[in-house]
GROMACS .gro file of C-alpha atoms in nm:
model
  137
    1MET     CA    1   0.902   1.084  -5.120
    2ASN     CA    2   0.856   1.398  -4.910
    3ASP     CA    3   0.689   1.425  -4.570
    4ALA     CA    4   0.374   1.578  -4.717
    5ILE     CA    5   0.289   1.264  -4.915
    6SER     CA    6   0.463   0.988  -4.717
    7HIS     CA    7   0.153   0.910  -4.510
    8GLN     CA    8  -0.193   0.856  -4.654
    9LEU     CA    9  -0.488   0.853  -4.414
   10LEU     CA   10  -0.727   0.566  -4.477
   11HIS     CA   11  -1.094   0.641  -4.423
   12PRO     CA   12  -1.382   0.469  -4.602
   13SER     CA   13  -1.584   0.740  -4.776
   14HIS     CA   14  -1.916   0.626  -4.626
   15TRP     CA   15  -1.792   0.631  -4.263
   16LYS     CA   16  -1.855   0.915  -4.019
   17ALA     CA   17  -1.552   1.146  -3.992
   18ALA     CA   18  -1.283   1.047  -3.742
   19VAL     CA   19  -1.208   1.329  -3.498
   20GLY     CA   20  -0.866   1.342  -3.332
   21TYR     CA   21  -0.743   1.015  -3.483
   22ALA     CA   22  -0.719   0.826  -3.812
   23ASN     CA   23  -0.883   0.492  -3.882
   24GLY     CA   24  -0.578   0.381  -4.076
   25VAL     CA   25  -0.255   0.509  -4.226
   26LEU     CA   26  -0.063   0.390  -4.532
   27ALA     CA   27   0.305   0.480  -4.508
   28THR     CA   28   0.627   0.407  -4.691
   29GLY     CA   29   0.976   0.437  -4.541
   30ARG     CA   30   1.182   0.333  -4.240
   31THR     CA   31   0.981   0.220  -3.938
   32VAL     CA   32   1.049   0.336  -3.583
   33PHE     CA   33   0.893   0.143  -3.295
   34VAL     CA   34   0.876   0.330  -2.964
   35GLY     CA   35   0.814   0.120  -2.656
   36GLY     CA   36   0.551   0.228  -2.406
   37GLN     CA   37   0.633   0.566  -2.257
   38ILE     CA   38   0.493   0.675  -1.922
   39GLY     CA   39   0.470   1.008  -1.744
   40TRP     CA   40   0.816   1.016  -1.593
   41ASN     CA   41   1.114   1.216  -1.715
   42GLY     CA   42   1.441   1.091  -1.864
   43ASP     CA   43   1.574   1.022  -1.513
   44GLN     CA   44   1.272   0.794  -1.450
   45VAL     CA   45   1.127   1.037  -1.197
   46PHE     CA   46   0.759   1.130  -1.187
   47GLU     CA   47   0.727   1.507  -1.162
   48SER     CA   48   0.348   1.486  -1.118
   49ASP     CA   49   0.070   1.246  -1.030
   50ASP     CA   50  -0.173   1.452  -1.239
   51PHE     CA   51  -0.319   1.254  -1.532
   52VAL     CA   52  -0.286   1.531  -1.792
   53ALA     CA   53   0.070   1.613  -1.682
   54GLN     CA   54   0.160   1.246  -1.724
   55VAL     CA   55   0.002   1.240  -2.071
   56HIS     CA   56   0.206   1.546  -2.165
   57GLN     CA   57   0.528   1.388  -2.036
   58ALA     CA   58   0.463   1.052  -2.205
   59LEU     CA   59   0.405   1.227  -2.538
   60ALA     CA   60   0.718   1.440  -2.488
   61ASN     CA   61   0.914   1.120  -2.419
   62ILE     CA   62   0.789   0.973  -2.747
   63VAL     CA   63   0.903   1.283  -2.935
   64GLU     CA   64   1.249   1.260  -2.773
   65VAL     CA   65   1.286   0.895  -2.877
   66LEU     CA   66   1.174   0.982  -3.230
   67GLN     CA   67   1.437   1.257  -3.248
   68VAL     CA   68   1.711   0.998  -3.192
   69ALA     CA   69   1.594   0.831  -3.515
   70GLY     CA   70   1.578   1.163  -3.701
   71ALA     CA   71   1.199   1.163  -3.687
   72GLY     CA   72   0.937   1.396  -3.547
   73PRO     CA   73   0.572   1.382  -3.444
   74GLU     CA   74   0.468   1.426  -3.807
   75HIS     CA   75   0.608   1.077  -3.877
   76LEU     CA   76   0.378   0.904  -3.628
   77VAL     CA   77   0.144   0.652  -3.789
   78ARG     CA   78   0.008   0.476  -3.479
   79LEU     CA   79  -0.034   0.540  -3.106
   80THR     CA   80  -0.164   0.287  -2.854
   81TRP     CA   81  -0.272   0.438  -2.524
   82TYR     CA   82  -0.313   0.242  -2.202
   83VAL     CA   83  -0.496   0.432  -1.927
   84THR     CA   84  -0.579   0.320  -1.576
   85ASP     CA   85  -0.895   0.533  -1.551
   86LYS     CA   86  -1.116   0.575  -1.856
   87GLN     CA   87  -1.348   0.810  -1.668
   88GLU     CA   88  -1.065   1.050  -1.584
   89TYR     CA   89  -0.958   1.048  -1.950
   90LEU     CA   90  -1.313   1.127  -2.064
   91ALA     CA   91  -1.366   1.393  -1.796
   92ARG     CA   92  -1.043   1.570  -1.893
   93LEU     CA   93  -1.058   1.518  -2.269
   94LYS     CA   94  -1.022   1.889  -2.351
   95GLU     CA   95  -0.708   1.914  -2.135
   96VAL     CA   96  -0.569   1.594  -2.286
   97GLY     CA   97  -0.635   1.734  -2.634
   98ALA     CA   98  -0.456   2.059  -2.548
   99ALA     CA   99  -0.154   1.867  -2.413
  100TYR     CA  100  -0.155   1.646  -2.723
  101ARG     CA  101  -0.162   1.943  -2.963
  102GLU     CA  102   0.112   2.120  -2.764
  103VAL     CA  103   0.349   1.823  -2.800
  104ILE     CA  104   0.239   1.649  -3.121
  105GLY     CA  105   0.063   1.930  -3.307
  106LYS     CA  106  -0.237   1.874  -3.531
  107HIS     CA  107  -0.115   1.537  -3.655
  108PHE     CA  108  -0.355   1.254  -3.578
  109PRO     CA  109  -0.231   0.901  -3.656
  110ALA     CA  110  -0.425   0.580  -3.613
  111MET     CA  111  -0.495   0.542  -3.241
  112THR     CA  112  -0.621   0.285  -2.997
  113MET     CA  113  -0.702   0.342  -2.631
  114VAL     CA  114  -0.742   0.066  -2.375
  115GLN     CA  115  -0.827   0.086  -2.007
  116VAL     CA  116  -0.605  -0.144  -1.804
  117ALA     CA  117  -0.623  -0.254  -1.441
  118ASP     CA  118  -0.272  -0.131  -1.368
  119LEU     CA  119   0.064  -0.042  -1.519
  120ILE     CA  120   0.403  -0.174  -1.410
  121GLU     CA  121   0.505   0.155  -1.245
  122ASP     CA  122   0.262   0.216  -0.958
  123ARG     CA  123   0.244   0.594  -1.009
  124ALA     CA  124   0.187   0.569  -1.386
  125LYS     CA  125  -0.162   0.662  -1.501
  126VAL     CA  126  -0.096   0.635  -1.875
  127GLU     CA  127   0.142   0.449  -2.104
  128ILE     CA  128   0.165   0.524  -2.476
  129GLU     CA  129   0.349   0.323  -2.739
  130ALA     CA  130   0.413   0.458  -3.085
  131THR     CA  131   0.502   0.362  -3.438
  132ALA     CA  132   0.645   0.612  -3.683
  133VAL     CA  133   0.753   0.586  -4.045
  134ILE     CA  134   1.032   0.810  -4.177
  135PRO     CA  135   1.008   0.865  -4.553
  136ASP     CA  136   1.287   0.722  -4.763
  137ALA     CA  137   1.534   0.989  -4.869
   0.00000   0.00000   0.00000
């Protein structure tokens, strides 16, 4: 199965179009589970307290973990976002979208976003966990 047909987006035909995410994904292959990634670098150092910069870094961290498994952003089937400030996310949605497209591209897996009271790392403003499926060779 090649990458182009390894993931099928699931969207009931009578539902309003999903924008920037998928309602569901059907995938076949090897599964990669990426634990929650936050906006610090590989040395566990925050380079910024800016929300969008942390989103960018968390997504870049996910891509780096995927690379270890021989996967890329195109293999993502699910992202779960945890944010500490829903209003900041909404206010900066265009910037978040630009950061997302820069790191992930125009690939939109099933996504969930949850506002949480806090994250384990005090400076973290976002944590994103991911699931990817690599097609069988």
